Amino acid sequence: MRFLPVGPRALLVELDDLDAALALFDALQASPVPGVAEIVPAARTLMLRTEAGVAADGALAAEVMARAPAPGTKPAARSTETVELPARYDGEDLADVARHMGLSVAEVIAAHQATTWQVAFCGFAPGFAYMTCDDARFDLPRRQMPRTRLPAGSIALAGRFCGIYPKDSPGGWQLIGRTEVPMWDLSRDPAAILRPGVRCRFIARSAEVHPSAAIPEPAPVTTGGLSVLAAPFPMLFQDEGRKGHTGQGVSGSGALDLEALHRANRAVGNRPGEAALEITLGPVRLRAEEAMVLALTGAGRITLDGRTLAEGTPFALDPGDEVSILPPEAGMRSYLALRGGYAVAPVLGSASTDTLAGVGPDAVTAGARLALAHRPASAVSDPEPGPALPGAGAVVALPVTLGPRADWFTEAEIAHFLAQDWLVTPASSRVGIRLEGEALTRPDARELPSEGTETGAIQIPHAGQPVLFLADHPLTGGYPVIATLRPEALGLAGQIPPGARIRFVAGEAFTPILPEARK
């Protein structure tokens, strides 16, 4: 067992194999460690996230060690359910898979259907299950170059795992076919058809159409509220995010700049975590259809009656009043809070929209009318100015903890990673900031078994250009994480615009955290 640092509130526990990881997961479920908020199991690791104020340090590692099962302990049976999925074998990589396995295409299909697959854990996206089997021939490498889009229902293989992509998404696994059965459907309970322990068999595609999600009722006509007259980019409802759904592959999401969200809500008398509109760039024009009080924080600025309001200033609108939000001169995102809150239905306990997973309320675009919830609110606070935000030409220093996979890189490459300024590219999004610079290299091209990834993780794909994960990142990943952004810098990272540059500053040297080192 090895303990690797992720950040001040996250720790990666590395074990020998999948069975050892799941057996430890069982032990920690049976005897929870105080202060551990969430555990993300993966191919041979567990990622532990702690509650606020609880350090992910040697003391935590010692608590985990004390609960470790005896070597060779097998994980408990998780389910007796078996799911049969109709499959069509027409994947683009089927011939390559046959060559890797030394079989004909027909033999690959027969072997895939003869095998009983079992869900070991979930991750990457809601409903994405990592399924294993006893047939060692299905130990296959990822593609050298991931595809930018795989259609929903794609059946793919990589590293002893079989997975089905629940929605259109990028992916680097070997594509062999497709199923029409929806992997993730919020009209079901539970929403994920494949969950840890469930067994799966693939059968010849049937002519019968599998029932899909229920068609939603037409939305009622809204009267009053706040009308969106112009919005060049979709706006999203965001709160503090959703917790406790990692078993179905659902990550936290939530506002990228939490402090700006909190300031906006305090300005109008809401609780700090109330859902607000996250606005990217601008300009945006809005019209009140009833009386209301709003406040804006973050990158944008409000103009009302020809004057520009200071950040966080609460302002009242009467029916018919219009207001504009100017494009930011620095930063990326703004938060518009409404006194009493927006009438938006939570999904899995949160009103946040996860852009990668497709979970949460629909994006808000021009022509929408947003209803008011009229929840109780307290006194408004004085405007709270936020920190200075970076412009397109700025160089931003971000503190990181090296690891958990810094040992996959030489000391020279780590120094190279820290010494240069990385350009933020326009391909960045809420999923992650894509960076460009002098590419990093690794001494070998080992495959990393999929493992949990924290918000702020800096992955290094094969091309050597880093990706800094933000709130909508996949729950698990298969590229080494050279460093992880410290939590206090996440809000600033979410405000860095394309054209700016990032320099990473290591707060501490990379060393495995051993229980005996901190007793």
Coordinates of N, CA and C in Angstrom, one line a residue, residues 287-498:
R287 N -34.3 41.7 -18.9 CA -35.5 42.6 -18.6 C -36.3 42.0 -17.5
A288 N -36.6 42.8 -16.5 CA -37.4 42.3 -15.4 C -38.9 42.3 -15.8
E289 N -39.6 41.2 -15.5 CA -41.0 41.2 -15.7 C -41.8 41.3 -14.4
E290 N -41.1 41.4 -13.3 CA -41.7 41.7 -12.0 C -40.6 42.3 -11.1
A291 N -41.0 42.9 -10.0 CA -40.0 43.5 -9.1 C -39.1 42.5 -8.6
M292 N -37.8 42.9 -8.5 CA -36.8 41.9 -8.0 C -35.5 42.7 -7.6
V293 N -34.6 42.0 -6.8 CA -33.3 42.5 -6.4 C -32.3 41.6 -6.8
L294 N -31.2 42.1 -7.5 CA -30.1 41.2 -8.0 C -28.8 41.8 -7.6
A295 N -27.7 41.0 -7.8 CA -26.4 41.5 -7.6 C -25.4 40.7 -8.5
L296 N -24.4 41.3 -9.0 CA -23.4 40.7 -9.9 C -22.0 40.7 -9.3
T297 N -21.3 39.6 -9.3 CA -19.9 39.6 -8.8 C -19.1 38.9 -9.9
G298 N -17.8 38.9 -9.8 CA -16.9 38.3 -10.7 C -16.4 39.2 -11.8
A299 N -16.4 38.7 -13.0 CA -15.6 39.5 -14.1 C -16.4 40.6 -14.7
G300 N -17.7 40.4 -14.9 CA -18.5 41.4 -15.6 C -18.9 42.6 -14.8
R301 N -19.5 43.6 -15.4 CA -20.0 44.8 -14.7 C -21.4 45.1 -15.2
I302 N -22.3 45.5 -14.2 CA -23.7 45.9 -14.5 C -23.7 47.4 -14.9
T303 N -24.5 47.6 -16.0 CA -24.9 49.0 -16.3 C -26.4 49.2 -16.2
L304 N -26.8 50.2 -15.4 CA -28.2 50.4 -15.1 C -28.4 51.9 -15.2
D305 N -29.4 52.3 -16.0 CA -29.7 53.7 -16.2 C -28.5 54.6 -16.5
G306 N -27.6 54.0 -17.4 CA -26.5 54.7 -17.9 C -25.3 54.8 -16.9
R307 N -25.4 54.1 -15.8 CA -24.2 54.1 -14.8 C -23.8 52.7 -14.6
T308 N -22.5 52.6 -14.3 CA -21.9 51.2 -14.0 C -21.8 51.0 -12.5
L309 N -22.3 49.9 -12.0 CA -22.4 49.6 -10.6 C -21.1 48.9 -10.2
A310 N -20.7 49.2 -8.9 CA -19.5 48.5 -8.4 C -19.9 47.0 -8.2
E311 N -18.8 46.2 -8.2 CA -19.1 44.7 -8.1 C -19.8 44.5 -6.8
G312 N -20.8 43.6 -6.8 CA -21.5 43.2 -5.6 C -22.5 44.1 -5.1
T313 N -22.8 45.2 -5.8 CA -23.8 46.2 -5.4 C -25.2 45.6 -5.7
P314 N -26.1 45.4 -4.7 CA -27.4 45.0 -4.9 C -28.2 46.1 -5.6
F315 N -29.1 45.7 -6.5 CA -29.9 46.7 -7.2 C -31.3 46.2 -7.5
A316 N -32.2 47.1 -7.4 CA -33.6 46.7 -7.6 C -34.1 47.0 -9.0
L317 N -34.9 46.2 -9.6 CA -35.6 46.4 -10.9 C -37.1 46.3 -10.7
D318 N -37.8 47.2 -11.4 CA -39.2 47.2 -11.5 C -39.6 46.5 -12.8
P319 N -40.9 46.1 -13.0 CA -41.3 45.5 -14.2 C -41.0 46.4 -15.4
G320 N -40.4 45.8 -16.4 CA -40.0 46.6 -17.6 C -38.6 47.1 -17.6
D321 N -38.0 47.2 -16.5 CA -36.6 47.7 -16.4 C -35.6 46.7 -17.1
E322 N -34.7 47.3 -17.9 CA -33.7 46.5 -18.5 C -32.3 46.8 -17.9
V323 N -31.4 45.8 -18.0 CA -30.1 45.9 -17.4 C -29.1 45.2 -18.4
S324 N -27.9 45.7 -18.5 CA -26.9 45.1 -19.3 C -25.7 44.7 -18.4
I325 N -25.1 43.6 -18.8 CA -23.9 43.1 -18.2 C -22.8 43.2 -19.3
L326 N -21.8 44.0 -19.0 CA -20.7 44.3 -20.0 C -19.7 43.1 -20.0
P327 N -19.1 42.9 -21.2 CA -18.1 41.9 -21.3 C -16.9 42.3 -20.4
P328 N -16.3 41.3 -19.7 CA -15.2 41.7 -18.8 C -14.0 42.2 -19.4
E329 N -13.3 43.1 -18.8 CA -12.0 43.6 -19.2 C -10.9 42.6 -18.7
A330 N -11.2 41.9 -17.7 CA -10.3 40.9 -17.1 C -11.2 39.8 -16.5
G331 N -10.6 38.6 -16.5 CA -11.4 37.4 -15.9 C -12.3 36.9 -17.0
M332 N -13.1 35.9 -16.6 CA -14.0 35.1 -17.5 C -15.4 35.0 -17.1
R333 N -15.7 34.9 -15.8 CA -17.0 34.5 -15.4 C -17.6 35.4 -14.3
S334 N -18.9 35.6 -14.4 CA -19.7 36.5 -13.5 C -20.8 35.6 -12.9
Y335 N -21.3 36.1 -11.7 CA -22.4 35.4 -11.0 C -23.5 36.4 -10.7
L336 N -24.7 36.1 -11.2 CA -25.8 36.9 -11.0 C -26.8 36.2 -10.0
A337 N -26.8 36.8 -8.8 CA -27.7 36.2 -7.8 C -29.0 37.0 -7.7
L338 N -30.1 36.3 -7.4 CA -31.4 36.9 -7.3 C -31.9 36.7 -5.9
R339 N -32.4 37.8 -5.3 CA -32.9 37.7 -3.9 C -34.1 36.8 -3.9
G340 N -34.0 35.8 -3.0 CA -35.1 34.8 -2.9 C -34.9 33.6 -3.8
G341 N -33.9 33.7 -4.7 CA -33.5 32.5 -5.5 C -34.3 32.4 -6.8
Y342 N -33.7 31.6 -7.7 CA -34.4 31.3 -9.0 C -35.2 30.0 -8.8
A343 N -36.3 29.9 -9.5 CA -37.1 28.7 -9.4 C -36.5 27.6 -10.3
V344 N -35.5 26.9 -9.9 CA -34.9 25.9 -10.7 C -34.8 24.6 -10.0
A345 N -35.2 23.5 -10.6 CA -35.3 22.2 -10.0 C -33.9 21.6 -9.8
P346 N -33.6 21.1 -8.6 CA -32.3 20.4 -8.5 C -32.3 19.1 -9.1
V347 N -31.2 18.6 -9.5 CA -31.0 17.3 -10.1 C -29.9 16.6 -9.2
L348 N -30.3 15.4 -8.6 CA -29.4 14.7 -7.7 C -28.9 15.7 -6.6
G349 N -29.8 16.5 -6.1 CA -29.5 17.3 -4.9 C -28.8 18.6 -5.2
S350 N -28.6 19.0 -6.5 CA -27.9 20.2 -6.8 C -28.6 20.9 -8.1
A351 N -28.5 22.2 -8.1 CA -29.0 22.9 -9.3 C -27.9 23.2 -10.2
S352 N -26.7 22.7 -10.0 CA -25.5 22.9 -10.9 C -25.7 22.1 -12.2
T353 N -25.2 22.7 -13.3 CA -25.2 22.1 -14.6 C -23.8 21.6 -14.9
D354 N -23.7 20.3 -15.0 CA -22.4 19.6 -15.4 C -22.4 19.5 -16.9
T355 N -21.5 20.3 -17.5 CA -21.5 20.3 -19.0 C -20.9 19.1 -19.6
L356 N -20.0 18.4 -18.9 CA -19.5 17.1 -19.5 C -20.5 16.0 -19.3
A357 N -21.1 15.9 -18.1 CA -22.0 14.8 -17.8 C -23.4 15.0 -18.4
G358 N -23.8 16.2 -18.7 CA -25.1 16.5 -19.1 C -26.1 16.3 -18.0
V359 N -25.7 16.6 -16.8 CA -26.6 16.5 -15.6 C -26.9 17.9 -15.1
G360 N -28.2 18.1 -14.8 CA -28.5 19.4 -14.2 C -29.5 20.2 -15.1
P361 N -29.8 21.4 -14.7 CA -30.8 22.2 -15.5 C -30.2 22.6 -16.9
D362 N -31.1 22.8 -17.8 CA -30.7 23.2 -19.2 C -30.0 24.5 -19.1
A363 N -29.1 24.7 -20.1 CA -28.4 26.0 -20.3 C -29.4 27.1 -20.6
V364 N -29.1 28.3 -20.2 CA -30.0 29.5 -20.4 C -29.5 30.3 -21.5
T365 N -30.4 30.5 -22.5 CA -30.0 31.2 -23.7 C -31.0 32.3 -24.0
A366 N -30.7 33.2 -25.0 CA -31.6 34.3 -25.4 C -33.0 33.7 -25.6
G367 N -34.0 34.5 -25.1 CA -35.4 34.1 -25.3 C -35.9 33.4 -24.1
A368 N -35.1 32.9 -23.1 CA -35.5 32.2 -21.9 C -36.2 33.2 -21.0
R369 N -37.1 32.8 -20.2 CA -37.6 33.6 -19.1 C -37.5 32.7 -17.8
L370 N -36.8 33.3 -16.8 CA -36.4 32.6 -15.6 C -37.4 33.0 -14.5
A371 N -38.0 32.0 -13.9 CA -39.0 32.2 -12.8 C -38.3 32.5 -11.5
L372 N -38.9 33.3 -10.6 CA -38.4 33.6 -9.3 C -39.0 32.6 -8.3
A373 N -38.1 32.2 -7.3 CA -38.6 31.2 -6.3 C -39.2 31.9 -5.1
H374 N -38.9 33.2 -4.8 CA -39.4 33.9 -3.7 C -39.2 33.2 -2.4
R375 N -38.0 32.6 -2.2 CA -37.7 32.0 -0.9 C -37.4 33.1 0.1
P376 N -37.5 32.8 1.4 CA -37.1 33.8 2.4 C -35.7 34.2 2.3
A377 N -35.4 35.5 2.5 CA -34.0 36.0 2.4 C -33.8 36.9 3.6
S378 N -32.6 37.1 4.0 CA -32.2 38.0 5.1 C -31.8 39.3 4.6
A379 N -31.2 40.1 5.5 CA -30.7 41.4 5.1 C -29.6 41.4 4.1
V380 N -29.5 42.3 3.2 CA -28.5 42.4 2.2 C -27.2 42.9 2.9
S381 N -26.0 42.5 2.3 CA -24.8 42.9 2.9 C -24.2 44.1 2.1
D382 N -23.2 44.7 2.6 CA -22.5 45.8 1.9 C -21.7 45.1 0.7
P383 N -21.5 45.8 -0.4 CA -20.8 45.2 -1.5 C -19.4 44.7 -1.0
E384 N -19.0 43.5 -1.5 CA -17.7 43.0 -1.2 C -16.9 42.9 -2.5
P385 N -15.9 43.8 -2.6 CA -15.1 43.7 -3.8 C -14.3 42.4 -3.9
G386 N -14.2 41.8 -5.1 CA -13.5 40.6 -5.2 C -12.0 40.9 -5.6
P387 N -11.2 39.9 -5.7 CA -9.8 40.1 -6.0 C -9.6 40.5 -7.4
A388 N -8.5 41.1 -7.7 CA -8.1 41.5 -9.1 C -8.1 40.2 -10.0
L389 N -8.6 40.3 -11.2 CA -8.7 39.2 -12.1 C -7.7 39.4 -13.3
P390 N -7.2 38.3 -13.8 CA -6.2 38.4 -14.9 C -6.9 38.7 -16.2
G391 N -6.1 39.5 -17.0 CA -6.5 39.7 -18.4 C -5.9 38.8 -19.4
A392 N -6.2 38.9 -20.7 CA -5.7 38.0 -21.7 C -4.2 37.9 -21.8
G393 N -3.5 39.0 -21.4 CA -2.0 39.0 -21.6 C -1.3 38.7 -20.3
A394 N -2.0 38.4 -19.2 CA -1.4 38.2 -17.9 C -0.7 36.9 -17.8
V395 N 0.3 36.9 -16.8 CA 0.9 35.6 -16.4 C 0.5 35.4 -14.9
V396 N -0.2 34.2 -14.7 CA -0.8 33.9 -13.4 C 0.0 32.8 -12.8
A397 N 0.4 33.0 -11.5 CA 1.1 32.0 -10.8 C 0.1 31.2 -10.0
L398 N 0.1 29.9 -10.1 CA -0.9 29.0 -9.4 C -0.1 28.0 -8.6
P399 N -0.4 27.9 -7.3 CA 0.3 27.0 -6.4 C -0.2 25.6 -6.6
V400 N 0.7 24.6 -6.6 CA 0.3 23.2 -6.8 C 1.0 22.3 -5.8
T401 N 0.4 21.2 -5.6 CA 1.1 20.1 -4.9 C 1.6 19.1 -6.0
L402 N 2.8 18.8 -6.0 CA 3.3 17.8 -7.0 C 2.8 16.4 -6.7
G403 N 2.3 15.7 -7.7 CA 1.8 14.4 -7.5 C 0.3 14.4 -7.8
P404 N -0.3 13.2 -7.8 CA 0.2 12.0 -7.3 C 1.1 11.2 -8.2
R405 N 1.3 11.6 -9.5 CA 2.1 10.8 -10.4 C 3.3 11.6 -10.9
A406 N 3.8 12.4 -10.1 CA 5.1 13.1 -10.5 C 6.2 12.2 -10.7
D407 N 6.2 11.0 -10.0 CA 7.3 10.0 -10.2 C 7.2 9.4 -11.5
W408 N 6.3 9.7 -12.4 CA 6.3 9.2 -13.7 C 7.1 10.1 -14.6
F409 N 7.6 11.1 -14.1 CA 8.4 12.1 -14.9 C 9.8 12.2 -14.2
T410 N 10.8 12.6 -15.0 CA 12.1 12.8 -14.5 C 12.2 14.1 -13.8
E411 N 13.2 14.3 -13.0 CA 13.4 15.6 -12.3 C 13.5 16.7 -13.3
A412 N 14.2 16.4 -14.4 CA 14.4 17.5 -15.4 C 13.0 17.9 -16.0
E413 N 12.1 16.9 -16.2 CA 10.8 17.2 -16.8 C 9.9 18.0 -15.8
I414 N 10.0 17.6 -14.6 CA 9.3 18.4 -13.5 C 9.8 19.8 -13.5
A415 N 11.1 20.0 -13.5 CA 11.6 21.3 -13.5 C 11.1 22.1 -14.8
H416 N 11.1 21.4 -15.9 CA 10.6 22.0 -17.2 C 9.2 22.4 -17.0
F417 N 8.4 21.6 -16.4 CA 6.9 21.9 -16.2 C 6.8 23.1 -15.3
L418 N 7.6 23.3 -14.3 CA 7.5 24.4 -13.4 C 8.1 25.7 -13.9
A419 N 9.1 25.6 -14.8 CA 9.8 26.7 -15.2 C 9.2 27.5 -16.3
Q420 N 8.3 26.9 -17.1 CA 7.8 27.7 -18.2 C 6.4 28.2 -18.0
D421 N 6.0 29.2 -18.8 CA 4.7 29.8 -18.8 C 3.8 29.1 -19.8
W422 N 2.7 28.5 -19.4 CA 1.8 27.7 -20.3 C 0.7 28.6 -20.8
L423 N 0.5 28.6 -22.1 CA -0.5 29.5 -22.7 C -1.9 28.8 -22.6
V424 N -2.9 29.6 -22.1 CA -4.3 29.1 -22.0 C -4.9 29.2 -23.4
T425 N -5.4 28.1 -24.0 CA -5.9 28.1 -25.3 C -7.4 28.3 -25.4
P426 N -7.9 28.7 -26.5 CA -9.4 28.9 -26.6 C -10.2 27.6 -26.5
A427 N -9.5 26.4 -26.6 CA -10.2 25.1 -26.4 C -10.6 24.8 -24.9
S428 N -10.3 25.7 -24.0 CA -10.6 25.6 -22.6 C -12.1 25.7 -22.4
S429 N -12.5 25.1 -21.3 CA -14.0 25.1 -20.9 C -14.1 24.8 -19.4
R430 N -15.4 24.6 -19.0 CA -15.6 24.2 -17.6 C -15.0 22.8 -17.3
V431 N -14.8 22.0 -18.3 CA -14.2 20.7 -18.0 C -12.7 20.9 -17.7
G432 N -12.0 21.7 -18.4 CA -10.6 21.9 -18.1 C -10.0 23.0 -18.9
I433 N -8.8 23.5 -18.4 CA -8.0 24.5 -19.2 C -7.0 23.7 -20.0
R434 N -7.1 23.9 -21.3 CA -6.1 23.2 -22.2 C -4.9 24.2 -22.4
L435 N -3.7 23.7 -22.1 CA -2.5 24.5 -22.1 C -1.6 24.1 -23.2
E436 N -0.8 25.1 -23.6 CA 0.1 24.9 -24.7 C 1.5 25.4 -24.4
G437 N 2.5 24.7 -24.6 CA 3.9 25.1 -24.4 C 4.9 24.1 -24.9
E438 N 6.1 24.1 -24.4 CA 7.1 23.1 -24.8 C 6.7 21.7 -24.2
A439 N 6.3 20.8 -25.0 CA 5.7 19.5 -24.5 C 6.6 18.8 -23.5
L440 N 5.9 18.2 -22.6 CA 6.6 17.3 -21.6 C 6.7 15.9 -22.1
T441 N 7.8 15.2 -21.8 CA 7.9 13.8 -22.2 C 8.1 12.9 -21.0
R442 N 7.9 11.6 -21.2 CA 8.0 10.6 -20.1 C 9.1 9.6 -20.6
P443 N 9.8 9.0 -19.6 CA 10.8 8.0 -20.0 C 10.3 6.8 -20.7
D444 N 9.0 6.5 -20.5 CA 8.4 5.4 -21.2 C 6.9 5.7 -21.5
A445 N 6.3 4.9 -22.2 CA 4.9 5.1 -22.6 C 3.9 4.2 -21.8
R446 N 4.2 3.9 -20.6 CA 3.4 3.0 -19.8 C 1.9 3.5 -19.8
E447 N 1.0 2.5 -19.7 CA -0.4 2.9 -19.5 C -0.7 3.0 -18.0
L448 N -1.4 4.1 -17.7 CA -1.8 4.2 -16.3 C -3.2 3.7 -16.1
P449 N -3.4 2.7 -15.2 CA -4.7 2.3 -14.9 C -5.6 3.4 -14.5
S450 N -6.9 3.5 -14.9 CA -7.7 4.6 -14.6 C -7.8 4.8 -13.0
E451 N -7.7 6.0 -12.6 CA -7.8 6.3 -11.2 C -8.6 7.6 -11.0
G452 N -9.0 7.9 -9.7 CA -9.7 9.1 -9.4 C -8.9 10.3 -9.6
T453 N -9.6 11.4 -10.1 CA -9.0 12.7 -10.4 C -9.7 13.7 -9.6
E454 N -8.9 14.6 -9.0 CA -9.5 15.7 -8.2 C -9.6 17.0 -9.1
T455 N -10.6 17.8 -8.7 CA -10.6 19.1 -9.3 C -9.3 19.9 -9.1
G456 N -8.7 20.4 -10.2 CA -7.4 21.0 -10.1 C -6.3 20.0 -10.6
A457 N -6.6 18.8 -10.9 CA -5.6 17.8 -11.4 C -5.0 18.3 -12.7
I458 N -3.7 18.2 -12.9 CA -3.1 18.6 -14.1 C -2.6 17.3 -14.8
Q459 N -3.3 16.8 -15.8 CA -3.0 15.6 -16.5 C -2.0 15.9 -17.6
I460 N -1.2 14.9 -17.9 CA -0.3 15.1 -19.1 C -0.6 13.9 -20.1
P461 N -1.4 14.2 -21.1 CA -1.6 13.2 -22.1 C -0.4 12.8 -22.9
H462 N -0.5 11.9 -23.8 CA 0.7 11.4 -24.6 C 1.4 12.6 -25.3
A463 N 0.6 13.6 -25.8 CA 1.1 14.7 -26.6 C 2.0 15.6 -25.7
G464 N 1.9 15.5 -24.4 CA 2.7 16.3 -23.5 C 2.2 17.7 -23.2
Q465 N 1.0 18.0 -23.7 CA 0.4 19.4 -23.4 C -0.6 19.2 -22.2
P466 N -0.3 19.9 -21.1 CA -1.1 19.7 -19.9 C -2.6 20.1 -20.0
V467 N -3.5 19.5 -19.3 CA -4.9 19.8 -19.1 C -5.1 20.0 -17.6
L468 N -5.6 21.2 -17.3 CA -5.9 21.5 -15.9 C -7.4 21.3 -15.6
F469 N -7.8 20.3 -14.9 CA -9.2 19.9 -14.7 C -9.9 21.0 -13.8
L470 N -11.1 21.4 -14.3 CA -11.9 22.3 -13.6 C -13.2 21.5 -13.1
A471 N -14.2 22.2 -12.7 CA -15.3 21.5 -11.9 C -16.1 20.4 -12.7
D472 N -16.1 20.5 -14.0 CA -16.9 19.5 -14.8 C -16.0 18.4 -15.3
H473 N -14.8 18.2 -14.7 CA -13.9 17.2 -15.2 C -14.4 15.7 -15.0
P474 N -13.9 14.7 -15.7 CA -14.3 13.4 -15.5 C -13.9 12.9 -14.1
L475 N -14.6 12.0 -13.5 CA -14.4 11.5 -12.2 C -13.1 10.7 -12.1
T476 N -12.8 10.0 -13.2 CA -11.6 9.2 -13.3 C -10.8 9.5 -14.5
G477 N -9.5 9.2 -14.6 CA -8.7 9.4 -15.8 C -7.6 8.5 -15.9
G478 N -7.1 8.4 -17.1 CA -6.0 7.4 -17.4 C -4.7 8.0 -17.8
Y479 N -4.5 9.3 -17.6 CA -3.2 9.9 -17.9 C -2.6 10.4 -16.6
P480 N -1.3 10.3 -16.5 CA -0.6 10.7 -15.2 C -0.9 12.1 -14.8
V481 N -1.2 12.4 -13.6 CA -1.3 13.7 -13.0 C 0.0 14.1 -12.4
I482 N 0.6 15.1 -13.0 CA 1.9 15.5 -12.5 C 1.8 16.4 -11.3
A483 N 0.7 17.1 -11.1 CA 0.5 18.0 -10.0 C -1.0 18.3 -9.9
T484 N -1.4 18.8 -8.7 CA -2.8 19.2 -8.5 C -2.8 20.6 -7.9
L485 N -3.7 21.4 -8.4 CA -3.8 22.8 -8.0 C -4.3 22.8 -6.5
R486 N -3.8 23.7 -5.7 CA -4.2 23.8 -4.3 C -5.6 24.4 -4.3
P487 N -6.5 23.9 -3.4 CA -7.9 24.3 -3.4 C -8.1 25.8 -3.4
E488 N -7.3 26.6 -2.7 CA -7.5 28.0 -2.6 C -7.3 28.7 -3.9
A489 N -6.7 28.1 -4.9 CA -6.5 28.7 -6.2 C -7.5 28.3 -7.3
L490 N -8.5 27.5 -6.9 CA -9.4 27.0 -7.9 C -10.3 28.2 -8.5
G491 N -10.7 29.1 -7.6 CA -11.5 30.2 -8.1 C -10.8 31.1 -9.1
L492 N -9.5 31.3 -8.8 CA -8.7 32.1 -9.7 C -8.5 31.4 -11.0
A493 N -8.3 30.1 -11.0 CA -8.1 29.3 -12.2 C -9.3 29.4 -13.1
G494 N -10.5 29.4 -12.5 CA -11.7 29.5 -13.3 C -12.0 30.8 -13.9
Q495 N -11.2 31.8 -13.6 CA -11.3 33.2 -14.2 C -10.2 33.5 -15.2
I496 N -9.3 32.5 -15.5 CA -8.2 32.8 -16.4 C -8.7 32.7 -17.8
P497 N -8.6 33.8 -18.6 CA -9.1 33.8 -20.0 C -8.1 33.2 -21.0
P498 N -8.6 32.8 -22.2 CA -7.6 32.4 -23.2 C -6.7 33.5 -23.5

